[in-house]
Amino acid sequence: MSIFNRIARGACAAFVAASVFGAAAAASAEEGKAVFPDTSRLVSIGGSITEIVYALGEEGKLIARDSTGTYPEAAKALPDVGYMRALSPEGVLSVNPSGILALAGSGPKEAVDVLRKASVTFIEVPETFDHTGILEKIRVVGKALGADAKADALEASVDADLKEAEKLTADVKERKRVLFILSMQGGKILAAGSGNAADGIIKLAGGVNAVEGVPGYKQLSEEAVVTAKPDVILMMNRGGDHAAAADDLFAHPGIASTPAAENKKLVRMDGSYLLGFGPRTAGAIRDLAVALYGDAIKD
């Protein structure tokens, strides 16, 4: 099932749930708080949120997570309440949480609106795809859990790690142009423009996003790919719509004449690691930087 179908199905479920939980739930809403009054039964929505909770050593407070919360491995043992962008209020509330910790961008909007009005504290964690955004996530999660001291320590450690990782490409003069391809379903290239996780990690690793001046994700024509002149193609190492054999990729009419195809330069990385913007992002920056510029940058 495509991401678009999942979102559509989640939206329908949200409308049904709205009639189930109704005005009585809204009357006792706990939206807008920064700290959970009760941290005994929390649901985390967003892979980086789950990861941060574990990094803080507060995983004992979690009773469920969404399907993107797959790291660390131990998180997979928790009940899965659905995909963060196609949530069902019934699914989230079925585990009887005392609080919901959700990453900004969770959806669909109708489902999130229902969860905000339920008699459960709902705290949203903001997200920007940069160094400071990661630190802000840690602070907000730590405060919500009543673990401010642990969050301060984790923030300091992650901050130092990110600074060291970013130094790797500080002196690179000729920046690689990187085309992040989310999907090649039906031979159509869906690529990352600006203002998203792919754009953010490319910049942190010292690259240049080959699709400039276009917000979000955009389906590119063959001419647009040629014009983008990518030196490197970056993809998640996942199956389904995201899968594409290297030979098929480089034979695509739009890609075949690019520097990336001429040099057979394709980088695949785990999606949650590459795009998670959590405690492991410094490692992702290092790995991507080396993939772009070689081991020499580490010397």
PDB file of C-alpha atoms in Angstrom:
ATOM      1  CA  MET A   1       0.000   0.000   0.000  1.00  0.00           C
ATOM      2  CA  SER A   2       1.436   3.434  -0.961  1.00  0.00           C
ATOM      3  CA  ILE A   3       1.970   6.206   1.581  1.00  0.00           C
ATOM      4  CA  PHE A   4      -0.829   8.147  -0.100  1.00  0.00           C
ATOM      5  CA  ASN A   5      -3.324   5.314   0.338  1.00  0.00           C
ATOM      6  CA  ARG A   6      -2.288   4.894   3.976  1.00  0.00           C
ATOM      7  CA  ILE A   7      -2.859   8.588   4.616  1.00  0.00           C
ATOM      8  CA  ALA A   8      -6.263   8.483   2.938  1.00  0.00           C
ATOM      9  CA  ARG A   9      -7.325   5.455   4.948  1.00  0.00           C
ATOM     10  CA  GLY A  10      -6.090   7.113   8.157  1.00  0.00           C
ATOM     11  CA  ALA A  11      -8.130  10.224   7.398  1.00  0.00           C
ATOM     12  CA  CYS A  12     -11.313   8.183   7.015  1.00  0.00           C
ATOM     13  CA  ALA A  13     -10.672   6.440  10.332  1.00  0.00           C
ATOM     14  CA  ALA A  14     -10.142   9.799  11.989  1.00  0.00           C
ATOM     15  CA  PHE A  15     -13.567  11.056  10.943  1.00  0.00           C
ATOM     16  CA  VAL A  16     -15.184   7.932  12.344  1.00  0.00           C
ATOM     17  CA  ALA A  17     -13.259   8.320  15.589  1.00  0.00           C
ATOM     18  CA  ALA A  18     -14.376  11.920  15.948  1.00  0.00           C
ATOM     19  CA  SER A  19     -17.982  10.822  16.316  1.00  0.00           C
ATOM     20  CA  VAL A  20     -16.967   8.106  18.806  1.00  0.00           C
ATOM     21  CA  PHE A  21     -15.037  10.250  21.241  1.00  0.00           C
ATOM     22  CA  GLY A  22     -17.062  13.449  20.739  1.00  0.00           C
ATOM     23  CA  ALA A  23     -17.605  16.490  22.881  1.00  0.00           C
ATOM     24  CA  ALA A  24     -17.335  14.763  26.248  1.00  0.00           C
ATOM     25  CA  ALA A  25     -13.700  13.962  25.558  1.00  0.00           C
ATOM     26  CA  ALA A  26     -13.054  17.514  24.407  1.00  0.00           C
ATOM     27  CA  ALA A  27     -14.289  18.875  27.711  1.00  0.00           C
ATOM     28  CA  SER A  28     -11.473  17.164  29.591  1.00  0.00           C
ATOM     29  CA  ALA A  29      -8.730  17.811  27.057  1.00  0.00           C
ATOM     30  CA  GLU A  30      -5.137  18.002  28.257  1.00  0.00           C
ATOM     31  CA  GLU A  31      -3.682  19.717  25.202  1.00  0.00           C
ATOM     32  CA  GLY A  32      -1.088  22.476  25.491  1.00  0.00           C
ATOM     33  CA  LYS A  33       0.884  21.164  28.456  1.00  0.00           C
ATOM     34  CA  ALA A  34       4.666  20.839  28.407  1.00  0.00           C
ATOM     35  CA  VAL A  35       4.951  18.194  31.146  1.00  0.00           C
ATOM     36  CA  PHE A  36       2.957  14.992  31.507  1.00  0.00           C
ATOM     37  CA  PRO A  37       1.084  14.877  34.841  1.00  0.00           C
ATOM     38  CA  ASP A  38       1.237  11.087  34.591  1.00  0.00           C
ATOM     39  CA  THR A  39       4.174   9.424  32.803  1.00  0.00           C
ATOM     40  CA  SER A  40       3.223   5.839  33.615  1.00  0.00           C
ATOM     41  CA  ARG A  41       1.711   4.890  30.238  1.00  0.00           C
ATOM     42  CA  LEU A  42       3.077   6.923  27.342  1.00  0.00           C
ATOM     43  CA  VAL A  43       2.791   6.477  23.592  1.00  0.00           C
ATOM     44  CA  SER A  44       5.558   7.884  21.386  1.00  0.00           C
ATOM     45  CA  ILE A  45       4.750   8.867  17.814  1.00  0.00           C
ATOM     46  CA  GLY A  46       7.763   9.500  15.598  1.00  0.00           C
ATOM     47  CA  GLY A  47      10.878   7.356  15.327  1.00  0.00           C
ATOM     48  CA  SER A  48      13.225  10.040  16.651  1.00  0.00           C
ATOM     49  CA  ILE A  49      10.959  10.591  19.664  1.00  0.00           C
ATOM     50  CA  THR A  50      11.089   6.917  20.582  1.00  0.00           C
ATOM     51  CA  GLU A  51      14.854   6.936  20.106  1.00  0.00           C
ATOM     52  CA  ILE A  52      15.274   9.961  22.377  1.00  0.00           C
ATOM     53  CA  VAL A  53      13.145   8.395  25.114  1.00  0.00           C
ATOM     54  CA  TYR A  54      15.433   5.346  25.071  1.00  0.00           C
ATOM     55  CA  ALA A  55      18.572   7.510  24.932  1.00  0.00           C
ATOM     56  CA  LEU A  56      17.336   9.276  28.082  1.00  0.00           C
ATOM     57  CA  GLY A  57      16.887   5.922  29.816  1.00  0.00           C
ATOM     58  CA  GLU A  58      13.156   6.620  30.221  1.00  0.00           C
ATOM     59  CA  GLU A  59      11.861   3.740  28.099  1.00  0.00           C
ATOM     60  CA  GLY A  60      10.120   2.190  31.098  1.00  0.00           C
ATOM     61  CA  LYS A  61       7.444   4.856  30.675  1.00  0.00           C
ATOM     62  CA  LEU A  62       6.558   3.729  27.149  1.00  0.00           C
ATOM     63  CA  ILE A  63       3.717   1.295  26.520  1.00  0.00           C
ATOM     64  CA  ALA A  64       3.489   1.721  22.714  1.00  0.00           C
ATOM     65  CA  ARG A  65       5.063   3.460  19.733  1.00  0.00           C
ATOM     66  CA  ASP A  66       4.209   4.115  16.100  1.00  0.00           C
ATOM     67  CA  SER A  67       5.559   2.013  13.238  1.00  0.00           C
ATOM     68  CA  THR A  68       8.527   4.320  12.622  1.00  0.00           C
ATOM     69  CA  GLY A  69       9.843   3.684  16.149  1.00  0.00           C
ATOM     70  CA  THR A  70      12.128   0.791  15.254  1.00  0.00           C
ATOM     71  CA  TYR A  71      15.326   1.901  17.006  1.00  0.00           C
ATOM     72  CA  PRO A  72      16.699   0.681  19.305  1.00  0.00           C
ATOM     73  CA  GLU A  73      15.815  -2.941  18.617  1.00  0.00           C
ATOM     74  CA  ALA A  74      14.099  -3.231  21.992  1.00  0.00           C
ATOM     75  CA  ALA A  75      11.467  -0.706  20.855  1.00  0.00           C
ATOM     76  CA  LYS A  76      10.105  -3.233  18.364  1.00  0.00           C
ATOM     77  CA  ALA A  77       8.739  -5.275  21.269  1.00  0.00           C
ATOM     78  CA  LEU A  78       6.300  -2.470  22.107  1.00  0.00           C
ATOM     79  CA  PRO A  79       2.793  -2.488  20.586  1.00  0.00           C
ATOM     80  CA  ASP A  80       2.585  -0.623  17.268  1.00  0.00           C
ATOM     81  CA  VAL A  81      -0.263   1.930  17.071  1.00  0.00           C
ATOM     82  CA  GLY A  82       0.164   2.627  13.335  1.00  0.00           C
ATOM     83  CA  TYR A  83       2.117   4.818  10.943  1.00  0.00           C
ATOM     84  CA  MET A  84       2.689   8.341  12.258  1.00  0.00           C
ATOM     85  CA  ARG A  85       1.230  10.010   9.137  1.00  0.00           C
ATOM     86  CA  ALA A  86      -1.797   7.734   8.922  1.00  0.00           C
ATOM     87  CA  LEU A  87      -2.887   7.451  12.547  1.00  0.00           C
ATOM     88  CA  SER A  88      -6.202   6.120  13.774  1.00  0.00           C
ATOM     89  CA  PRO A  89      -7.355   7.679  17.062  1.00  0.00           C
ATOM     90  CA  GLU A  90      -8.920   4.349  18.029  1.00  0.00           C
ATOM     91  CA  GLY A  91      -5.582   2.614  17.541  1.00  0.00           C
ATOM     92  CA  VAL A  92      -3.644   5.119  19.638  1.00  0.00           C
ATOM     93  CA  LEU A  93      -6.214   5.278  22.427  1.00  0.00           C
ATOM     94  CA  SER A  94      -6.791   1.524  22.488  1.00  0.00           C
ATOM     95  CA  VAL A  95      -3.650   1.037  24.622  1.00  0.00           C
ATOM     96  CA  ASN A  96      -5.118   3.333  27.305  1.00  0.00           C
ATOM     97  CA  PRO A  97      -2.232   5.823  27.434  1.00  0.00           C
ATOM     98  CA  SER A  98      -1.732   8.406  30.155  1.00  0.00           C
ATOM     99  CA  GLY A  99      -0.032  10.659  27.615  1.00  0.00           C
ATOM    100  CA  ILE A 100       0.818  10.973  23.914  1.00  0.00           C
ATOM    101  CA  LEU A 101       4.179  12.371  22.787  1.00  0.00           C
ATOM    102  CA  ALA A 102       3.927  13.138  19.060  1.00  0.00           C
ATOM    103  CA  LEU A 103       6.377  14.535  16.558  1.00  0.00           C
ATOM    104  CA  ALA A 104       5.199  17.566  14.595  1.00  0.00           C
ATOM    105  CA  GLY A 105       3.869  16.424  11.231  1.00  0.00           C
ATOM    106  CA  SER A 106       2.007  13.444  12.632  1.00  0.00           C
ATOM    107  CA  GLY A 107      -1.334  12.977  10.958  1.00  0.00           C
ATOM    108  CA  PRO A 108      -3.680  13.068   9.286  1.00  0.00           C
ATOM    109  CA  LYS A 109      -4.815  16.373  10.775  1.00  0.00           C
ATOM    110  CA  GLU A 110      -8.299  15.048  11.522  1.00  0.00           C
ATOM    111  CA  ALA A 111      -6.867  12.196  13.571  1.00  0.00           C
ATOM    112  CA  VAL A 112      -4.507  14.453  15.494  1.00  0.00           C
ATOM    113  CA  ASP A 113      -7.354  16.886  16.211  1.00  0.00           C
ATOM    114  CA  VAL A 114      -9.308  14.040  17.810  1.00  0.00           C
ATOM    115  CA  LEU A 115      -6.292  12.972  19.895  1.00  0.00           C
ATOM    116  CA  ARG A 116      -5.720  16.552  21.047  1.00  0.00           C
ATOM    117  CA  LYS A 117      -9.297  16.666  22.334  1.00  0.00           C
ATOM    118  CA  ALA A 118      -9.256  13.295  24.065  1.00  0.00           C
ATOM    119  CA  SER A 119      -8.945  13.053  27.838  1.00  0.00           C
ATOM    120  CA  VAL A 120      -5.242  12.287  27.537  1.00  0.00           C
ATOM    121  CA  THR A 121      -2.371  14.780  27.683  1.00  0.00           C
ATOM    122  CA  PHE A 122      -1.075  15.401  24.152  1.00  0.00           C
ATOM    123  CA  ILE A 123       2.357  16.996  23.752  1.00  0.00           C
ATOM    124  CA  GLU A 124       3.710  17.858  20.315  1.00  0.00           C
ATOM    125  CA  VAL A 125       7.465  17.907  19.735  1.00  0.00           C
ATOM    126  CA  PRO A 126       8.602  20.489  17.143  1.00  0.00           C
ATOM    127  CA  GLU A 127      10.938  19.482  14.341  1.00  0.00           C
ATOM    128  CA  THR A 128      13.323  21.386  12.134  1.00  0.00           C
ATOM    129  CA  PHE A 129      15.855  19.540  10.024  1.00  0.00           C
ATOM    130  CA  ASP A 130      19.049  21.016  11.387  1.00  0.00           C
ATOM    131  CA  HIS A 131      21.493  20.864  14.286  1.00  0.00           C
ATOM    132  CA  THR A 132      19.479  23.085  16.615  1.00  0.00           C
ATOM    133  CA  GLY A 133      16.279  21.222  15.827  1.00  0.00           C
ATOM    134  CA  ILE A 134      17.721  17.980  17.179  1.00  0.00           C
ATOM    135  CA  LEU A 135      18.736  19.656  20.426  1.00  0.00           C
ATOM    136  CA  GLU A 136      15.296  21.224  20.781  1.00  0.00           C
ATOM    137  CA  LYS A 137      13.668  17.810  20.397  1.00  0.00           C
ATOM    138  CA  ILE A 138      15.796  16.446  23.224  1.00  0.00           C
ATOM    139  CA  ARG A 139      14.897  19.376  25.492  1.00  0.00           C
ATOM    140  CA  VAL A 140      11.156  19.108  24.811  1.00  0.00           C
ATOM    141  CA  VAL A 141      11.072  15.328  25.305  1.00  0.00           C
ATOM    142  CA  GLY A 142      13.144  15.558  28.478  1.00  0.00           C
ATOM    143  CA  LYS A 143      10.876  18.240  29.937  1.00  0.00           C
ATOM    144  CA  ALA A 144       7.727  16.308  29.029  1.00  0.00           C
ATOM    145  CA  LEU A 145       9.023  13.240  30.852  1.00  0.00           C
ATOM    146  CA  GLY A 146      10.272  15.158  33.879  1.00  0.00           C
ATOM    147  CA  ALA A 147      13.834  14.169  32.991  1.00  0.00           C
ATOM    148  CA  ASP A 148      15.404  17.597  32.515  1.00  0.00           C
ATOM    149  CA  ALA A 149      18.799  16.694  33.992  1.00  0.00           C
ATOM    150  CA  LYS A 150      19.125  13.649  31.745  1.00  0.00           C
ATOM    151  CA  ALA A 151      18.070  15.765  28.767  1.00  0.00           C
ATOM    152  CA  ASP A 152      20.720  18.374  29.563  1.00  0.00           C
ATOM    153  CA  ALA A 153      23.417  15.694  29.581  1.00  0.00           C
ATOM    154  CA  LEU A 154      22.177  14.087  26.355  1.00  0.00           C
ATOM    155  CA  GLU A 155      21.857  17.456  24.652  1.00  0.00           C
ATOM    156  CA  ALA A 156      25.455  18.378  25.523  1.00  0.00           C
ATOM    157  CA  SER A 157      26.741  15.046  24.234  1.00  0.00           C
ATOM    158  CA  VAL A 158      24.755  15.160  20.983  1.00  0.00           C
ATOM    159  CA  ASP A 159      25.694  18.811  20.421  1.00  0.00           C
ATOM    160  CA  ALA A 160      29.404  18.018  20.691  1.00  0.00           C
ATOM    161  CA  ASP A 161      29.047  14.989  18.423  1.00  0.00           C
ATOM    162  CA  LEU A 162      27.194  16.986  15.776  1.00  0.00           C
ATOM    163  CA  LYS A 163      29.817  19.744  15.795  1.00  0.00           C
ATOM    164  CA  GLU A 164      32.596  17.217  15.259  1.00  0.00           C
ATOM    165  CA  ALA A 165      30.698  15.541  12.427  1.00  0.00           C
ATOM    166  CA  GLU A 166      30.031  18.840  10.672  1.00  0.00           C
ATOM    167  CA  LYS A 167      33.717  19.747  10.830  1.00  0.00           C
ATOM    168  CA  LEU A 168      34.524  16.876   8.454  1.00  0.00           C
ATOM    169  CA  THR A 169      33.398  18.815   5.396  1.00  0.00           C
ATOM    170  CA  ALA A 170      34.079  22.357   6.604  1.00  0.00           C
ATOM    171  CA  ASP A 171      37.049  22.737   4.236  1.00  0.00           C
ATOM    172  CA  VAL A 172      35.554  21.026   1.197  1.00  0.00           C
ATOM    173  CA  LYS A 173      35.765  23.418  -1.740  1.00  0.00           C
ATOM    174  CA  GLU A 174      33.866  21.567  -4.459  1.00  0.00           C
ATOM    175  CA  ARG A 175      30.545  20.471  -2.992  1.00  0.00           C
ATOM    176  CA  LYS A 176      28.823  17.420  -4.416  1.00  0.00           C
ATOM    177  CA  ARG A 177      25.368  17.897  -5.886  1.00  0.00           C
ATOM    178  CA  VAL A 178      23.081  15.266  -4.351  1.00  0.00           C
ATOM    179  CA  LEU A 179      19.711  14.114  -5.673  1.00  0.00           C
ATOM    180  CA  PHE A 180      17.633  12.357  -3.022  1.00  0.00           C
ATOM    181  CA  ILE A 181      15.089  10.070  -4.671  1.00  0.00           C
ATOM    182  CA  LEU A 182      12.214   9.003  -2.443  1.00  0.00           C
ATOM    183  CA  SER A 183      10.466   6.873  -5.044  1.00  0.00           C
ATOM    184  CA  MET A 184      10.764   5.688  -8.641  1.00  0.00           C
ATOM    185  CA  GLN A 185       7.338   4.092  -8.838  1.00  0.00           C
ATOM    186  CA  GLY A 186       6.319   3.624 -12.447  1.00  0.00           C
ATOM    187  CA  GLY A 187       9.618   5.132 -13.580  1.00  0.00           C
ATOM    188  CA  LYS A 188       8.614   8.531 -12.198  1.00  0.00           C
ATOM    189  CA  ILE A 189      11.188  10.218 -10.000  1.00  0.00           C
ATOM    190  CA  LEU A 190       9.901  11.712  -6.736  1.00  0.00           C
ATOM    191  CA  ALA A 191      12.770  13.776  -5.341  1.00  0.00           C
ATOM    192  CA  ALA A 192      13.458  15.933  -2.311  1.00  0.00           C
ATOM    193  CA  GLY A 193      13.370  19.676  -2.656  1.00  0.00           C
ATOM    194  CA  SER A 194      13.987  22.021   0.271  1.00  0.00           C
ATOM    195  CA  GLY A 195      12.667  22.113   3.842  1.00  0.00           C
ATOM    196  CA  ASN A 196      12.643  18.380   4.545  1.00  0.00           C
ATOM    197  CA  ALA A 197      14.830  15.798   6.251  1.00  0.00           C
ATOM    198  CA  ALA A 198      16.662  14.773   3.075  1.00  0.00           C
ATOM    199  CA  ASP A 199      17.549  18.391   2.295  1.00  0.00           C
ATOM    200  CA  GLY A 200      18.721  18.887   5.887  1.00  0.00           C
ATOM    201  CA  ILE A 201      21.005  15.854   6.044  1.00  0.00           C
ATOM    202  CA  ILE A 202      22.538  16.608   2.643  1.00  0.00           C
ATOM    203  CA  LYS A 203      23.515  20.079   3.853  1.00  0.00           C
ATOM    204  CA  LEU A 204      24.843  18.831   7.202  1.00  0.00           C
ATOM    205  CA  ALA A 205      27.031  16.314   5.349  1.00  0.00           C
ATOM    206  CA  GLY A 206      28.540  19.062   3.207  1.00  0.00           C
ATOM    207  CA  GLY A 207      26.557  18.447   0.035  1.00  0.00           C
ATOM    208  CA  VAL A 208      24.295  20.605  -2.119  1.00  0.00           C
ATOM    209  CA  ASN A 209      20.719  19.574  -2.780  1.00  0.00           C
ATOM    210  CA  ALA A 210      20.490  19.192  -6.558  1.00  0.00           C
ATOM    211  CA  VAL A 211      16.809  20.216  -6.504  1.00  0.00           C
ATOM    212  CA  GLU A 212      16.951  23.855  -5.490  1.00  0.00           C
ATOM    213  CA  GLY A 213      14.131  26.329  -4.933  1.00  0.00           C
ATOM    214  CA  VAL A 214      11.375  23.718  -4.716  1.00  0.00           C
ATOM    215  CA  PRO A 215       9.747  23.032  -1.327  1.00  0.00           C
ATOM    216  CA  GLY A 216       8.909  19.526  -0.122  1.00  0.00           C
ATOM    217  CA  TYR A 217       8.985  16.562  -2.487  1.00  0.00           C
ATOM    218  CA  LYS A 218       8.402  16.961  -6.208  1.00  0.00           C
ATOM    219  CA  GLN A 219       7.953  14.654  -9.162  1.00  0.00           C
ATOM    220  CA  LEU A 220      10.681  15.572 -11.634  1.00  0.00           C
ATOM    221  CA  SER A 221      10.545  15.514 -15.394  1.00  0.00           C
ATOM    222  CA  GLU A 222      13.452  13.980 -17.293  1.00  0.00           C
ATOM    223  CA  GLU A 223      14.549  17.481 -18.284  1.00  0.00           C
ATOM    224  CA  ALA A 224      14.528  18.645 -14.661  1.00  0.00           C
ATOM    225  CA  VAL A 225      16.768  15.752 -13.613  1.00  0.00           C
ATOM    226  CA  VAL A 226      19.237  16.535 -16.395  1.00  0.00           C
ATOM    227  CA  THR A 227      19.241  20.195 -15.384  1.00  0.00           C
ATOM    228  CA  ALA A 228      19.839  19.280 -11.730  1.00  0.00           C
ATOM    229  CA  LYS A 229      23.177  17.663 -12.728  1.00  0.00           C
ATOM    230  CA  PRO A 230      23.511  15.449  -9.635  1.00  0.00           C
ATOM    231  CA  ASP A 231      26.947  14.065  -8.820  1.00  0.00           C
ATOM    232  CA  VAL A 232      25.402  11.520  -6.469  1.00  0.00           C
ATOM    233  CA  ILE A 233      22.032   9.782  -6.166  1.00  0.00           C
ATOM    234  CA  LEU A 234      20.935   9.216  -2.554  1.00  0.00           C
ATOM    235  CA  MET A 235      18.183   6.746  -1.635  1.00  0.00           C
ATOM    236  CA  MET A 236      16.863   4.800   1.324  1.00  0.00           C
ATOM    237  CA  ASN A 237      17.750   1.121   1.296  1.00  0.00           C
ATOM    238  CA  ARG A 238      14.145   0.006   1.445  1.00  0.00           C
ATOM    239  CA  GLY A 239      11.931  -2.077  -0.808  1.00  0.00           C
ATOM    240  CA  GLY A 240       8.553  -1.334  -2.342  1.00  0.00           C
ATOM    241  CA  ASP A 241       8.194   2.008  -4.097  1.00  0.00           C
ATOM    242  CA  HIS A 242      11.651   3.006  -2.881  1.00  0.00           C
ATOM    243  CA  ALA A 243      13.441   0.100  -4.529  1.00  0.00           C
ATOM    244  CA  ALA A 244      15.405   0.499  -7.732  1.00  0.00           C
ATOM    245  CA  ALA A 245      18.241  -1.641  -9.034  1.00  0.00           C
ATOM    246  CA  ALA A 246      21.352   0.409  -9.754  1.00  0.00           C
ATOM    247  CA  ASP A 247      21.401  -0.570 -13.447  1.00  0.00           C
ATOM    248  CA  ASP A 248      17.758   0.427 -13.885  1.00  0.00           C
ATOM    249  CA  LEU A 249      18.353   3.673 -12.030  1.00  0.00           C
ATOM    250  CA  PHE A 250      21.314   4.736 -14.154  1.00  0.00           C
ATOM    251  CA  ALA A 251      19.515   3.706 -17.353  1.00  0.00           C
ATOM    252  CA  HIS A 252      16.590   6.024 -16.589  1.00  0.00           C
ATOM    253  CA  PRO A 253      16.360   8.612 -19.397  1.00  0.00           C
ATOM    254  CA  GLY A 254      16.581  11.513 -16.986  1.00  0.00           C
ATOM    255  CA  ILE A 255      19.515  10.166 -15.003  1.00  0.00           C
ATOM    256  CA  ALA A 256      21.573   8.469 -17.738  1.00  0.00           C
ATOM    257  CA  SER A 257      23.396  11.623 -18.852  1.00  0.00           C
ATOM    258  CA  THR A 258      24.090  13.014 -15.374  1.00  0.00           C
ATOM    259  CA  PRO A 259      27.490  12.940 -13.642  1.00  0.00           C
ATOM    260  CA  ALA A 260      25.995  10.497 -11.093  1.00  0.00           C
ATOM    261  CA  ALA A 261      25.245   7.970 -13.843  1.00  0.00           C
ATOM    262  CA  GLU A 262      28.551   8.504 -15.610  1.00  0.00           C
ATOM    263  CA  ASN A 263      30.404   7.712 -12.373  1.00  0.00           C
ATOM    264  CA  LYS A 264      27.857   5.114 -11.149  1.00  0.00           C
ATOM    265  CA  LYS A 265      27.545   7.038  -7.874  1.00  0.00           C
ATOM    266  CA  LEU A 266      24.622   5.728  -5.810  1.00  0.00           C
ATOM    267  CA  VAL A 267      24.454   5.877  -2.011  1.00  0.00           C
ATOM    268  CA  ARG A 268      21.852   3.916  -0.068  1.00  0.00           C
ATOM    269  CA  MET A 269      21.319   4.317   3.677  1.00  0.00           C
ATOM    270  CA  ASP A 270      18.789   3.183   6.263  1.00  0.00           C
ATOM    271  CA  GLY A 271      15.910   5.656   6.204  1.00  0.00           C
ATOM    272  CA  SER A 272      15.392   6.086   9.943  1.00  0.00           C
ATOM    273  CA  TYR A 273      19.138   6.530  10.474  1.00  0.00           C
ATOM    274  CA  LEU A 274      19.606   8.939   7.569  1.00  0.00           C
ATOM    275  CA  LEU A 275      16.462  11.034   8.033  1.00  0.00           C
ATOM    276  CA  GLY A 276      15.612  10.576  11.712  1.00  0.00           C
ATOM    277  CA  PHE A 277      17.231  13.736  13.104  1.00  0.00           C
ATOM    278  CA  GLY A 278      17.754  12.221  16.519  1.00  0.00           C
ATOM    279  CA  PRO A 279      20.673  11.132  18.722  1.00  0.00           C
ATOM    280  CA  ARG A 280      22.278   9.104  15.895  1.00  0.00           C
ATOM    281  CA  THR A 281      22.338  11.898  13.314  1.00  0.00           C
ATOM    282  CA  ALA A 282      25.997  12.748  13.855  1.00  0.00           C
ATOM    283  CA  GLY A 283      26.833   9.219  12.758  1.00  0.00           C
ATOM    284  CA  ALA A 284      24.627   9.601   9.686  1.00  0.00           C
ATOM    285  CA  ILE A 285      26.396  12.869   8.832  1.00  0.00           C
ATOM    286  CA  ARG A 286      29.776  11.144   9.047  1.00  0.00           C
ATOM    287  CA  ASP A 287      28.696   8.164   6.959  1.00  0.00           C
ATOM    288  CA  LEU A 288      27.116  10.306   4.257  1.00  0.00           C
ATOM    289  CA  ALA A 289      30.079  12.712   4.186  1.00  0.00           C
ATOM    290  CA  VAL A 290      32.487   9.810   3.658  1.00  0.00           C
ATOM    291  CA  ALA A 291      30.215   8.385   0.963  1.00  0.00           C
ATOM    292  CA  LEU A 292      30.285  11.756  -0.825  1.00  0.00           C
ATOM    293  CA  TYR A 293      33.927  12.703  -0.415  1.00  0.00           C
ATOM    294  CA  GLY A 294      35.826   9.565   0.558  1.00  0.00           C
ATOM    295  CA  ASP A 295      37.809   8.553   3.615  1.00  0.00           C
ATOM    296  CA  ALA A 296      40.295  11.387   3.069  1.00  0.00           C
ATOM    297  CA  ILE A 297      38.033  13.872   4.842  1.00  0.00           C
ATOM    298  CA  LYS A 298      38.544  11.950   8.093  1.00  0.00           C
ATOM    299  CA  ASP A 299      42.300  12.631   8.049  1.00  0.00           C
TER     300      ASP A 299
END
